[in-house]
Rosetta silent file (secondary structure, phi, psi, omega in degrees, C-alpha in Angstrom):
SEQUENCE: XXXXXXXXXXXXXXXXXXXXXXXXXXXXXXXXXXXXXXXXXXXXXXXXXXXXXXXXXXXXXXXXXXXXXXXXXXXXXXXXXXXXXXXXXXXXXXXXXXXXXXXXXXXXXXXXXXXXXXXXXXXXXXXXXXXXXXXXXXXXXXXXXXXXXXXXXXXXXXXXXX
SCORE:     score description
SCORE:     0.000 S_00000001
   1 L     0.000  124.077  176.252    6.702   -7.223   26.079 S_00000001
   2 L  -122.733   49.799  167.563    3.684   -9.253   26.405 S_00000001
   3 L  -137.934  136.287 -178.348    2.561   -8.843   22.955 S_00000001
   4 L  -163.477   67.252 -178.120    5.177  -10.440   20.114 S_00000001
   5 L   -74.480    9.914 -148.976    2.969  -11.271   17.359 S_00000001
   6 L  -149.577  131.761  149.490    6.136  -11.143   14.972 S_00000001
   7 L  -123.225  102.696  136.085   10.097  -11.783   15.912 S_00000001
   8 L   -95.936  176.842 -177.288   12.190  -11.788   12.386 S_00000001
   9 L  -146.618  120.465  169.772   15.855  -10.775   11.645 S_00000001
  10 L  -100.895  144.230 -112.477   16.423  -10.010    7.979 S_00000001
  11 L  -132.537  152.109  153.418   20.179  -10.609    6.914 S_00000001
  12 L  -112.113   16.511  170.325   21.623   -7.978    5.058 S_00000001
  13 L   -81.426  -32.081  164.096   22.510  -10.085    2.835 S_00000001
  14 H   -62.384  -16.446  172.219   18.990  -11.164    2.732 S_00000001
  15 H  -120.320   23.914  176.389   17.989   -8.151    1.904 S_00000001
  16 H  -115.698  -47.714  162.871   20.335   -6.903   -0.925 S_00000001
  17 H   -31.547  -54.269  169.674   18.951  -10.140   -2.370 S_00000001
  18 L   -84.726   13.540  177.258   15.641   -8.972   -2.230 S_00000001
  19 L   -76.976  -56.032 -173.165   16.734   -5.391   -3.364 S_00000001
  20 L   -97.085    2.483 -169.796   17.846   -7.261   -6.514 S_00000001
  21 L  -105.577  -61.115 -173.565   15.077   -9.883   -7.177 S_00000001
  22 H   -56.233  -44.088 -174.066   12.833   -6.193   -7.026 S_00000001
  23 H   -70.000  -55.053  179.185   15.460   -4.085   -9.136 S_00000001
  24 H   -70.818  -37.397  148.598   15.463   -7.612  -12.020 S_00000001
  25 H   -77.509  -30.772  154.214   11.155   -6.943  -12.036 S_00000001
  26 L   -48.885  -20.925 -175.468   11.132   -3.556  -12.394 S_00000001
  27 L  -106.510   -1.459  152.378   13.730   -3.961  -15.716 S_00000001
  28 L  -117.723   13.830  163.148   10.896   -6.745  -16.988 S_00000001
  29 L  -135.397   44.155 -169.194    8.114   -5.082  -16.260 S_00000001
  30 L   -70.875  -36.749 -169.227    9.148   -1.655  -17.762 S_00000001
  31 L   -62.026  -44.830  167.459    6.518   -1.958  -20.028 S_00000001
  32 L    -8.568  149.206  175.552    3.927   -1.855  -16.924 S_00000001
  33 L  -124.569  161.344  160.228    1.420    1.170  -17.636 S_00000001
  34 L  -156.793  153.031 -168.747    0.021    2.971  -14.609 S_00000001
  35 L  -121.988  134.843  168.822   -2.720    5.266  -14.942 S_00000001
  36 L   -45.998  152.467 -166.617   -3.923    8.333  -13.979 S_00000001
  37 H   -80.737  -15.664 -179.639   -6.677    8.616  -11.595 S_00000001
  38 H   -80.555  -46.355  152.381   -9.003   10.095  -13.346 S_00000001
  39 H    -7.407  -62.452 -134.641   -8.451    7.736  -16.526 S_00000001
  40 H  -102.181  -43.492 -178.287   -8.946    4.876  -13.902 S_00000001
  41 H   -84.982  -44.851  156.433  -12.366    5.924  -12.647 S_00000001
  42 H   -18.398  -58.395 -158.834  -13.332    6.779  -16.795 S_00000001
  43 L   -39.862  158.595  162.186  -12.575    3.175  -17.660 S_00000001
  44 L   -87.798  122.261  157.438  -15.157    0.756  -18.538 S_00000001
  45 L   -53.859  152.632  152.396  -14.035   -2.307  -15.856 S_00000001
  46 L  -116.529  103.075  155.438  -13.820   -5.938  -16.549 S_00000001
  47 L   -51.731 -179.706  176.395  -15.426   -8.345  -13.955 S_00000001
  48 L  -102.380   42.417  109.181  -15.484  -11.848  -14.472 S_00000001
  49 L   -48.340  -41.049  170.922  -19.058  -11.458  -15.981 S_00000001
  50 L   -81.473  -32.735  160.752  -17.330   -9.022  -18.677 S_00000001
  51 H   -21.419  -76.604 -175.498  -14.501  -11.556  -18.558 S_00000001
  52 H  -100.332   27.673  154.895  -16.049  -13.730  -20.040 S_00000001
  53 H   -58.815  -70.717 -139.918  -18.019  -11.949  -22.371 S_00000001
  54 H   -58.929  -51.816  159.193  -14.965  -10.675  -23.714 S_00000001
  55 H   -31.589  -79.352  173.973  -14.160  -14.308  -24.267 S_00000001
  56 H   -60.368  -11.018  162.720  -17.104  -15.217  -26.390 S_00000001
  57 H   -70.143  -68.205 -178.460  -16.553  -11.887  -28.223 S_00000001
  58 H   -30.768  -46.976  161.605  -13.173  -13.246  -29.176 S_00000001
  59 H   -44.314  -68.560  156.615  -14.502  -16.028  -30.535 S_00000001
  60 H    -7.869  -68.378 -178.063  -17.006  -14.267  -32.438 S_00000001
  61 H   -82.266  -10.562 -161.059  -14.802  -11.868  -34.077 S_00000001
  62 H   -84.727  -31.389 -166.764  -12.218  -14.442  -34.656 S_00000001
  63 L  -104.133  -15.527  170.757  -14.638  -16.663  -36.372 S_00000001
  64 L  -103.935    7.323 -135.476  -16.672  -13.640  -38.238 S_00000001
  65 H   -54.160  -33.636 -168.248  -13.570  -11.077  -38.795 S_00000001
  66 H   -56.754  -28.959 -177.606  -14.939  -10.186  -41.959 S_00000001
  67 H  -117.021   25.326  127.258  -18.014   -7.969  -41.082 S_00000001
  68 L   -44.832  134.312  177.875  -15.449   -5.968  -38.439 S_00000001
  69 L   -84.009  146.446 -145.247  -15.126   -2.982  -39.179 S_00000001
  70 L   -62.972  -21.663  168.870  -11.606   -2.482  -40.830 S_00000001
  71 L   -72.765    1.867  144.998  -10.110   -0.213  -38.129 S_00000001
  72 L   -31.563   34.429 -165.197  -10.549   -3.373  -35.956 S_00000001
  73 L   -67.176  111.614  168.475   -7.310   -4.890  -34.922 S_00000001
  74 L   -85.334  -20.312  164.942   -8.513   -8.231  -34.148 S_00000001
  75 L   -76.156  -64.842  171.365   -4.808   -9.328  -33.502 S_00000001
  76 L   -60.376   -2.865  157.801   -4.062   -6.983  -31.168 S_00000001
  77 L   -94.930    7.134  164.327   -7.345   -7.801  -29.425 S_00000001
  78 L   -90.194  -43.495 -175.375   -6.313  -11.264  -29.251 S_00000001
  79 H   -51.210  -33.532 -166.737   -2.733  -10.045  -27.926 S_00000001
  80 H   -85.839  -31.422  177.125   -4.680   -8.200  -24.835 S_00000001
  81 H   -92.345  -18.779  150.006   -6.366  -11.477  -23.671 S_00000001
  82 H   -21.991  -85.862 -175.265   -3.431  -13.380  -24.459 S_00000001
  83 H   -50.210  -49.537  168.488   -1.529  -10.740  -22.252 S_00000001
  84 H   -32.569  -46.084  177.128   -4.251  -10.531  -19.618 S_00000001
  85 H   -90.733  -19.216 -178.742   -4.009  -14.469  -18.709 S_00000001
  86 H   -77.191  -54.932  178.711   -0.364  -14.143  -18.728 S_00000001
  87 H   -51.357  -24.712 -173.771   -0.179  -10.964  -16.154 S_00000001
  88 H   -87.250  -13.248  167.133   -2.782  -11.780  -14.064 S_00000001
  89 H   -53.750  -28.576 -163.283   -0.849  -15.293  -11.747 S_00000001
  90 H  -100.583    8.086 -176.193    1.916  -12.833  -11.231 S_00000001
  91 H   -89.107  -55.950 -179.498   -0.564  -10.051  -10.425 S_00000001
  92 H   -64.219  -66.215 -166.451   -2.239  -12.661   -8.030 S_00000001
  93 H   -75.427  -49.635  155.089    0.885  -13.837   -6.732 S_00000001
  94 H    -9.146  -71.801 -150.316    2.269  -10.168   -6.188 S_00000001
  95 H   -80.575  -26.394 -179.087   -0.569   -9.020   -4.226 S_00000001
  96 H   -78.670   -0.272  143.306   -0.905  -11.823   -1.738 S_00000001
  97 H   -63.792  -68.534 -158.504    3.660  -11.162   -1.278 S_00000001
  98 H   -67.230  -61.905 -175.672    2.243   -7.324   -0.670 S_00000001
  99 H   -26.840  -60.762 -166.721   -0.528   -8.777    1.908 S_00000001
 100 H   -62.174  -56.020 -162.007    2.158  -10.668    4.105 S_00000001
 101 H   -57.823  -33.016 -154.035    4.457   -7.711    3.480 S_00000001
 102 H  -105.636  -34.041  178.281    1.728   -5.039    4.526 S_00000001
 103 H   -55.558  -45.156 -168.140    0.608   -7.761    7.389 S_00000001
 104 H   -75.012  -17.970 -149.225    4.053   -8.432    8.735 S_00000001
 105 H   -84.154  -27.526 -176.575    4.705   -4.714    8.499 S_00000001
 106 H   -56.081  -51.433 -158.659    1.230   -3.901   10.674 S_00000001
 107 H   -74.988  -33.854  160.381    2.324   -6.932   13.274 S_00000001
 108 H  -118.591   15.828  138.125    5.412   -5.141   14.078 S_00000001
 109 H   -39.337  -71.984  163.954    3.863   -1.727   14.289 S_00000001
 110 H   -38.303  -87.477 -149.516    1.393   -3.351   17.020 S_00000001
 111 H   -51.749  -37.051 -170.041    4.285   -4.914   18.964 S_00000001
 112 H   -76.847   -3.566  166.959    6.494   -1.549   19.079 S_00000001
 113 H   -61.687  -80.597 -159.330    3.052    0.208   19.740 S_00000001
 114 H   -54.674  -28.208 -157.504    1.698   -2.198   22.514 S_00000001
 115 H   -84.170  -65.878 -164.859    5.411   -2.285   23.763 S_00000001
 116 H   -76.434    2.410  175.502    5.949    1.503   24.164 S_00000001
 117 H  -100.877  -26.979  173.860    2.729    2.322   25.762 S_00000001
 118 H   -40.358  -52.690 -159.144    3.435   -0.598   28.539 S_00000001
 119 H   -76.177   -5.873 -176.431    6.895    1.167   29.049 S_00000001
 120 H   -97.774   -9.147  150.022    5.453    4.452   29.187 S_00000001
 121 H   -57.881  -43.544  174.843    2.927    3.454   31.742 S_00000001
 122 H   -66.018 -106.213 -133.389    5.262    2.203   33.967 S_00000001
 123 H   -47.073  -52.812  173.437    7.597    5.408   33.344 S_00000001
 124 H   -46.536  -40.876 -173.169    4.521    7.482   34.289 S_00000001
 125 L   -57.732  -62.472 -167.690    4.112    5.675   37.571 S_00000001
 126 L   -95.100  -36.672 -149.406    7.591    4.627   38.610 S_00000001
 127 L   -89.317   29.879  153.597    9.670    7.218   36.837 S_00000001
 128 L   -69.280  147.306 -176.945    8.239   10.082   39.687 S_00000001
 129 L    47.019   20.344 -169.054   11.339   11.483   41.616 S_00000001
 130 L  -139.059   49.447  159.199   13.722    9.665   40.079 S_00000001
 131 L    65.613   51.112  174.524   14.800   12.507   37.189 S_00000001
 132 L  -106.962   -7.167 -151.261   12.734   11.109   34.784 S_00000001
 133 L   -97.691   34.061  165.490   10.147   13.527   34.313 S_00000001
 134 L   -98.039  -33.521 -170.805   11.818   15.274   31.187 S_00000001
 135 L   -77.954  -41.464  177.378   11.693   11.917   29.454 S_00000001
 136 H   -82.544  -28.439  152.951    8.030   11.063   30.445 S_00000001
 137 H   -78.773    0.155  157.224    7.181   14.652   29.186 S_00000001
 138 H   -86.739  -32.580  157.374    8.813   13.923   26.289 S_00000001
 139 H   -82.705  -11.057 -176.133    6.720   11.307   25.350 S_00000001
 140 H   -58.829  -53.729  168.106    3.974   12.419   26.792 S_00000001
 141 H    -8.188  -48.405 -154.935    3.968   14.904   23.331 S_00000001
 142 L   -65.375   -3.041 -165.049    2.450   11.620   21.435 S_00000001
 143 L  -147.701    5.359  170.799   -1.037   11.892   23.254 S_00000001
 144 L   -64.560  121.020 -151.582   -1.118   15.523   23.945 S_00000001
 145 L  -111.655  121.669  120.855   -4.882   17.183   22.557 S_00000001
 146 L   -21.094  119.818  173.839   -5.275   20.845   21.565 S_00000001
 147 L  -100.234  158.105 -167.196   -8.029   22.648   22.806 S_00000001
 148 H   -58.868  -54.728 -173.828   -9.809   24.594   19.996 S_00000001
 149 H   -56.995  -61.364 -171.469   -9.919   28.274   21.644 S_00000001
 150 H   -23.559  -82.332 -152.167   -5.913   27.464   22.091 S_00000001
 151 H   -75.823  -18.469  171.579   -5.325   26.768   18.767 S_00000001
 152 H   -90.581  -24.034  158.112   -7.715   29.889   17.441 S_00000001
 153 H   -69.267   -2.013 -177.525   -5.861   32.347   20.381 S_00000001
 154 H  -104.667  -59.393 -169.456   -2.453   31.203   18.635 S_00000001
 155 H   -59.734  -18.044  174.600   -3.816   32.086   15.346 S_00000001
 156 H   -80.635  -27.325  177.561   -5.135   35.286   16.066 S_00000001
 157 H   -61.573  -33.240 -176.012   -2.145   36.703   18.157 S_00000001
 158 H   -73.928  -35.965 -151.862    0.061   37.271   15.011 S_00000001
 159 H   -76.350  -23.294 -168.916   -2.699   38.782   13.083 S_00000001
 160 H   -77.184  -33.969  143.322   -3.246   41.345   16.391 S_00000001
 161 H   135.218  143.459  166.507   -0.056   42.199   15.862 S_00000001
 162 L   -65.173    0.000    0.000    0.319   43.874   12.862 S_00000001
């Protein structure tokens, strides 16, 4: 192989561990919401320009509560920034564990990629006469192209017939 951007060995003990570290956040983060997509394009966003509006609005209401209007829960809109600063480090820390996770998983894509088209060059090449050529058309499959009339002459032969 002369590509190896990645060599690990996970344990399987190492990995019933992490089986169970994921299975103990999922039972403390039941409460998690996830949202539909259309909901999620609806929303009004917070940036950290609305961030910290949202801030000085606390402030505001916290120090003016009185000309809220009474359908206001100013405690539960303290509870959401409250909640907000707690979720987002483990939010943070999540997605850069998902990065590595989605990185390491790309890095050994690429090597078994880069790896199986070296061997199947060489198999094209060397593996003439030497009863190979079921095996190099089997792989061959992965890079095989349709031509359009093909694929519009398959569909029409059933309807022809009827």
């Amino acid at each position: 192989m002369t590509q190896n951007l990645i060599d690990i060995e996970l344990s399987d003990e190492a990995l019933a561990e992490i089986g169970e570290a994921l299975d103990r956040l999922e039972t403390h983060l039941v409460l998690l919401r996830g949202l539909e997509p259309e909901l999620r394009r609806s929303l009004p966003k917070m940036g950290d320009k609305s961030e910290a509006f949202c801030r000085q609005a606390l402030a505001a209401f916290a120090q003016n509560h009185e000309i809220l209007p009474r359908n206001f829960d100013l405690a539960g809109y303290q509870r959401d920034l409250a909640n907000f600063d707690l979720i987002r480090p483990l939010r943070q820390r999540l997605a850069r564990l998902l990065e590595r996770l989605s990185d390491t998983e790309m890095a050994l894509g690429s090597d078994l990629m880069t790896a199986s088209l070296e061997g199947y060059a060489v198999l094209k090449v060397s593996g003439k006469g030497e009863g190979l050529d079921h095996l190099r058309q089997a792989l061959s499959a992965r890079f095989a192209r349709r031509r359009r009339g093909a694929v519009a002459t398959e569909d029409a032969e059933p309807e022809a017939a009827q």
